Coordinates of C-alpha atoms and ligand atoms in Angstrom, one line a residue:
X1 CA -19.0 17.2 -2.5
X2 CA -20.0 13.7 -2.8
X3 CA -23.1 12.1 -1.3
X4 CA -21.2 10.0 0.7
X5 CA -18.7 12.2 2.0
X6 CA -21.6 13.8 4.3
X7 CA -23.0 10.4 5.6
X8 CA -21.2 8.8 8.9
X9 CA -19.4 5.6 8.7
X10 CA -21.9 3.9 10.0
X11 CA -24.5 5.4 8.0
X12 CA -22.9 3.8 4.9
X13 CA -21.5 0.6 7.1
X14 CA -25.8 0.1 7.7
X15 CA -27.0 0.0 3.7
X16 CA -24.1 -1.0 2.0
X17 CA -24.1 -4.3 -0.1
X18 CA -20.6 -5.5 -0.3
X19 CA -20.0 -7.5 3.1
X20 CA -16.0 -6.8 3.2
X21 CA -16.8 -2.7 2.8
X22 CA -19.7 -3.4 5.7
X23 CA -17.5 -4.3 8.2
X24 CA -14.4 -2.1 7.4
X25 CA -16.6 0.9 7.5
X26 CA -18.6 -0.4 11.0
X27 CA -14.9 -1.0 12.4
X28 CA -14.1 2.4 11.6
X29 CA -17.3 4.1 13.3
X30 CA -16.7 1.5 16.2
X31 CA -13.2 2.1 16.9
X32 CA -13.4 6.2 15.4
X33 CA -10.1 5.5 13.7
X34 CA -9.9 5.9 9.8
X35 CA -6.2 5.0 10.6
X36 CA -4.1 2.4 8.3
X37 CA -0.9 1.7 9.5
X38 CA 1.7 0.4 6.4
X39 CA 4.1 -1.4 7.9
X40 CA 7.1 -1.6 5.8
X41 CA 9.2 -3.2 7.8
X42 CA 11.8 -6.6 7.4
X43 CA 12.0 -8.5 10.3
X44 CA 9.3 -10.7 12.4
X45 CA 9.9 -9.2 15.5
X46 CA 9.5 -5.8 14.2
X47 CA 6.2 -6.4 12.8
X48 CA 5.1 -7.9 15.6
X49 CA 6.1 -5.6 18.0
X50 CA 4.8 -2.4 16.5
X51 CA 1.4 -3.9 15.2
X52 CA 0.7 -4.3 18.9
X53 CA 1.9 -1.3 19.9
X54 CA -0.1 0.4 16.9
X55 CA -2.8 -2.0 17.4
X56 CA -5.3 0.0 19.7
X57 CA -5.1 3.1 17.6
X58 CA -5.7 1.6 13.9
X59 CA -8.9 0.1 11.7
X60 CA -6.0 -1.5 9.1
X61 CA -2.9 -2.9 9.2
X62 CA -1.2 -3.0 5.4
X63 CA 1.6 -5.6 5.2
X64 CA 3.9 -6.2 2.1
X65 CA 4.1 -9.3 3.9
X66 CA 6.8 -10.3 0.9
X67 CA 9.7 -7.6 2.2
X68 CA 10.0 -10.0 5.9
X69 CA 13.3 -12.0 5.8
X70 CA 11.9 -14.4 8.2
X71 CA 8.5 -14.6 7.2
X72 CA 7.0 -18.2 8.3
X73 CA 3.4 -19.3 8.8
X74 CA 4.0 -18.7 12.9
X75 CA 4.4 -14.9 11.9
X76 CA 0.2 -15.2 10.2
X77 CA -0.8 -16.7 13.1
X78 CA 0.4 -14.1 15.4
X79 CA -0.5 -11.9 13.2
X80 CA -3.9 -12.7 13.1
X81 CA -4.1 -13.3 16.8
X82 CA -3.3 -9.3 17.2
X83 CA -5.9 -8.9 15.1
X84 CA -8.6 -10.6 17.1
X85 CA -6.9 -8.3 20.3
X86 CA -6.8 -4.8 19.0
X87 CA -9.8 -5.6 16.7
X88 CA -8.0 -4.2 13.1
X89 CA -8.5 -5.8 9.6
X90 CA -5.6 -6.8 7.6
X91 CA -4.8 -5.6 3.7
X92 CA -1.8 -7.6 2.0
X93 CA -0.7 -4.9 -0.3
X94 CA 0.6 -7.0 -2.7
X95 CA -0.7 -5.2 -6.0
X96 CA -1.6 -7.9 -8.3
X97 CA -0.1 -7.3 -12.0
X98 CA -0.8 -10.3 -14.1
X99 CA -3.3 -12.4 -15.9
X100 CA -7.1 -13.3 -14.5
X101 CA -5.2 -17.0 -14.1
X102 CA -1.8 -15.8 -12.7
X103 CA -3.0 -14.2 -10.6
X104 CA -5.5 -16.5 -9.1
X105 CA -2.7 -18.2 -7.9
X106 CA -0.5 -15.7 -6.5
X107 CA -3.3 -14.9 -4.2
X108 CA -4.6 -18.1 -2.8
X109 CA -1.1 -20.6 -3.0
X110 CA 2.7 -20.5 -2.8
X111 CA 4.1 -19.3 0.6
X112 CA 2.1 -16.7 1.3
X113 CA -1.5 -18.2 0.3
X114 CA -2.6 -14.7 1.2
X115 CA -6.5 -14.8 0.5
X116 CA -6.0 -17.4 3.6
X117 CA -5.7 -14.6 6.0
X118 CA -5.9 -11.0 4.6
X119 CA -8.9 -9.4 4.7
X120 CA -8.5 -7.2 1.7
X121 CA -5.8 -7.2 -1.3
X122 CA -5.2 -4.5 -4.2
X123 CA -4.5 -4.9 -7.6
X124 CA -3.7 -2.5 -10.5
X125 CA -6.3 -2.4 -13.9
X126 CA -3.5 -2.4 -16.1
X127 CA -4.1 -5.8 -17.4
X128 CA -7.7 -5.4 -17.8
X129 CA -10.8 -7.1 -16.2
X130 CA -10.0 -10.7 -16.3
X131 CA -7.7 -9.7 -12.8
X132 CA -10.5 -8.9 -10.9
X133 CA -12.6 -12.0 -12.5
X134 CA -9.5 -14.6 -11.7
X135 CA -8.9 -12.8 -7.9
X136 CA -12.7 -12.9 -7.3
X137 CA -13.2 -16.8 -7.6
X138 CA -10.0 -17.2 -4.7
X139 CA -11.6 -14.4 -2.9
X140 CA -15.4 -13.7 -3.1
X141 CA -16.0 -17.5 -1.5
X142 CA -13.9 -16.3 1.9
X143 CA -15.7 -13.1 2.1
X144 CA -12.5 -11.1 0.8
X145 CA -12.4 -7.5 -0.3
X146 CA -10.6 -5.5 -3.3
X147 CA -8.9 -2.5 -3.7
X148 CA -8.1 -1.1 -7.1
X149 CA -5.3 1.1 -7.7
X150 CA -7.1 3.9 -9.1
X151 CA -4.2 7.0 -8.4
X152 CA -0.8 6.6 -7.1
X153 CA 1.0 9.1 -4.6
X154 CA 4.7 8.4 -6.5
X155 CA 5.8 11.8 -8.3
X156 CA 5.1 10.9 -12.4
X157 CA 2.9 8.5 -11.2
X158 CA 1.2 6.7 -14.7
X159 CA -2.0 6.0 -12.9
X160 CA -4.2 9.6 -14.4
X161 CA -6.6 10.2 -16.9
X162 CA -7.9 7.6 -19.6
X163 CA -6.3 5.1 -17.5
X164 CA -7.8 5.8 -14.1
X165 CA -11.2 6.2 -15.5
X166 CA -11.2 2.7 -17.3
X167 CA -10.4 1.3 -13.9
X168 CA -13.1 2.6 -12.0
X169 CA -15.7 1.1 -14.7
X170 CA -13.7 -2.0 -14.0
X171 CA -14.9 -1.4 -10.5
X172 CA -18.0 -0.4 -11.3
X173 CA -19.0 -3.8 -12.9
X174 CA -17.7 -5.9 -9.9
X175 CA -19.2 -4.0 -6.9
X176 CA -19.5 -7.4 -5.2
X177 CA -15.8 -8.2 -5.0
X178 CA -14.3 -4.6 -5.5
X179 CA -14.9 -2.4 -1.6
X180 CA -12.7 1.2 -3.1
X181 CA -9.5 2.4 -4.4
X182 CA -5.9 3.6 -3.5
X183 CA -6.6 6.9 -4.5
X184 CA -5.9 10.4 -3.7
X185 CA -8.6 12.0 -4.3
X186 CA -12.3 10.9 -4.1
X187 CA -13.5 9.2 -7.3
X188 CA -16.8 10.8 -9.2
X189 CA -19.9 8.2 -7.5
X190 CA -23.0 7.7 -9.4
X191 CA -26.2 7.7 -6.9
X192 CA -25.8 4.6 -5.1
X193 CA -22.4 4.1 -5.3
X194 CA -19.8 4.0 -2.2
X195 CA -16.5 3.0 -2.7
X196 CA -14.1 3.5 0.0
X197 CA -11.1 5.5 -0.7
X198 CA -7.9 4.8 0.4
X199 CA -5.1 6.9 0.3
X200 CA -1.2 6.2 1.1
X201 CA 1.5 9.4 1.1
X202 CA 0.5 10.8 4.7
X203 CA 2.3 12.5 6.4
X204 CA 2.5 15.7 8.9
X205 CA 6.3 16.4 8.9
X206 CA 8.0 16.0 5.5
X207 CA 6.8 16.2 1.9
X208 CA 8.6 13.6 0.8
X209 CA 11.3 10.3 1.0
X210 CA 13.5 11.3 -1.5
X211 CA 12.5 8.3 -3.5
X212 CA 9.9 10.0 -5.2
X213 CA 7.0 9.4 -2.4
X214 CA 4.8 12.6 -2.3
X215 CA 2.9 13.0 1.4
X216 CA -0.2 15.2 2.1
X217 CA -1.5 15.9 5.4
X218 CA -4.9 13.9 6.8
X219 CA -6.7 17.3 6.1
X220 CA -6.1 17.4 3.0
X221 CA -6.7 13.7 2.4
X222 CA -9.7 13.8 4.2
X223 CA -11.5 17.4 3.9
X224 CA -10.1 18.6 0.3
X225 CA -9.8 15.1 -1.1
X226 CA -12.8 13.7 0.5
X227 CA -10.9 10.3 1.2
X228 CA -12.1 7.6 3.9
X229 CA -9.2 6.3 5.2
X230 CA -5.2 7.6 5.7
X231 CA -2.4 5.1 5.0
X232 CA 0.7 6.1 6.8
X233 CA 3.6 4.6 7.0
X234 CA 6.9 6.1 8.2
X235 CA 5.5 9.0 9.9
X236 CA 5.0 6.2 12.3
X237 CA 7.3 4.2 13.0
X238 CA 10.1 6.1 11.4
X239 CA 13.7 6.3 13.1
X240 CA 13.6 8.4 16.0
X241 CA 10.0 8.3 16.3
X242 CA 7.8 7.1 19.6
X243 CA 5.3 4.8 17.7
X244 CA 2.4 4.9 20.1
X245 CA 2.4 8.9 20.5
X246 CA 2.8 9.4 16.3
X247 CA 0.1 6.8 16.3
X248 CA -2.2 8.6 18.5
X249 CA -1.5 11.7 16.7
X250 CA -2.2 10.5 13.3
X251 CA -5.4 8.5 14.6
X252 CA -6.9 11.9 16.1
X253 CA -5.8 14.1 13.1
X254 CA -7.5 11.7 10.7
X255 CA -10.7 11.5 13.0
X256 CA -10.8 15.1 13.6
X257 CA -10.3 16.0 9.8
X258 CA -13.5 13.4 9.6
X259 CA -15.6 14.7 11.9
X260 CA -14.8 18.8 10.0
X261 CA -16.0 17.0 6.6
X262 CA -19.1 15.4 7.9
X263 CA -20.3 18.5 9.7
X264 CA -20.0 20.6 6.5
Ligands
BMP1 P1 5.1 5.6 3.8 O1 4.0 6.3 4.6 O2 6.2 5.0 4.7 O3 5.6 6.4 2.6 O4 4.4 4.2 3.2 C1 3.4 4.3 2.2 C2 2.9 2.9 1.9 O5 1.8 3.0 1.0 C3 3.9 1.9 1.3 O6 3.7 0.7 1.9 C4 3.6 1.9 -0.2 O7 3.8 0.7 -0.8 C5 2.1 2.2 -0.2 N1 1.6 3.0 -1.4 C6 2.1 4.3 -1.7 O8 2.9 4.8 -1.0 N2 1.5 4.9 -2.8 C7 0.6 4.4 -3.6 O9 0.1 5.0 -4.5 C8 0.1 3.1 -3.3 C9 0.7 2.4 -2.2 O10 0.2 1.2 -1.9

């Protein structure tokens, strides 16, 4: 087990360096929810709706805020006002692809300008270090935070190996900008290190979407995995489904599975 795995929230919220990790990690402890809420959904009201019916039980909420037919700058401000009220950070998962230059752009202009308002943002290593380097002058300034895709939950997923190892030394080198991964599993820390860990394909009632998502159960996420956070997505708000209860239910079975892997 990792060092880290055994500390609290707030144990690693008080000494850590990078000021985005610092106050997800205090949020956490404060509001005992390692709870992200992804919400994949199209419409405005939608969003709206369920983030403040979610709000009270989450730390995160992960937008793709690109998939919303009637996105409009009204939609950030609300957005961020249900922020302020149910006290949750924000994560545009928006996977940056491209060029240290590209991508610069992508993040802080065009529509979106999403280093304006989300908290955290993710990119992929694929197209080596000069991403993090062109994100990290947009975001570093505003007190932003990045995620690295480390591992992906999608069956045949590309992201093992060779390739997941050469981005967590991309990580390593910018522990100022870069706060964790998207991950399944808890990556190898040196002494000192504390990356929070991420981890999307949760879920308590299927095994899968039928589009090649893979889900595991907070337990396993957070005990065998030793992961920091649970992303879920449909379990929630998924047809048929009472959003506040499943939100209750996956905000205890993540802090439950928390407290079991702290005690041990
Ligand atoms: P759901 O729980 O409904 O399957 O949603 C999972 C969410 O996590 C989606 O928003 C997806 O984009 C994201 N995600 C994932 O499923 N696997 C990954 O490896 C990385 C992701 O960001």
């Amino acid at each position: 087990m990792h060092a880290t795995t055994k500390q609290t929230y707030g144990e690693r919220a008080a000494q850590h360096p990078n000021a985005c990790a610092k106050r997800m990690l205090e949020l956490m402890e404060t509001k005992k929810s390692n709870l992200s809420l992804a919400l994949d959904v199209t419409t405005k009201k939608e969003l709206l709706e369920i983030a403040d019916k979610v709000g009270p039980y989450i730390c995160l909420l992960k937008t793709h805020i690109d998939i919303v037919d009637d996105f409009d700058q009204d939609l950030i401000e609300q957005l961020l006002a249900l922020s302020k009220k149910h006290n949750f950070m924000i994560f545009e998962d928006r996977k940056f692809a491209d060029i240290g230059n590209t991508v610069k752009h992508q993040y802080g202009n065009g529509i979106y300008r999403i280093a304006s308002w989300s908290d955290i943002t993710n990119a992929h290593g694929v197209p080596g270090e000069g991403i993090i380097t062109g994100l990290k002058e947009v975001g570093l300034p505003l007190g932003r935070g990045l995620l690295l895709l480390a591992e992906m939950s999608s069956k045949g997923a590309l992201t093992y190996g060779e390739y997941s190892s050469k981005t967590i030394e991309m990580a390593r080198r910018n522990q100022d900008f870069v706060m964790g991964f998207i991950t399944q599993r808890r990556i190898n820390e040196l002494p000192n290190e504390d990356f929070i860990a991420m981890s999307p394909g949760v879920g308590l009632d299927v095994t899968g979407d039928g589009l090649g998502q893979q889900y595991r159960t907070p337990h396993q996420v957070i005990v065998e995995s030793e992961c920091d956070m649970i992303i879920v997505g449909r379990g929630i708000y998924g047809k048929g489904r009472d959003v506040e209860a499943e939100a209750r239910r996956y905000q205890e079975a993540g802090w439950v599975a928390y407290e079991e892997r702290i005690r041990q």
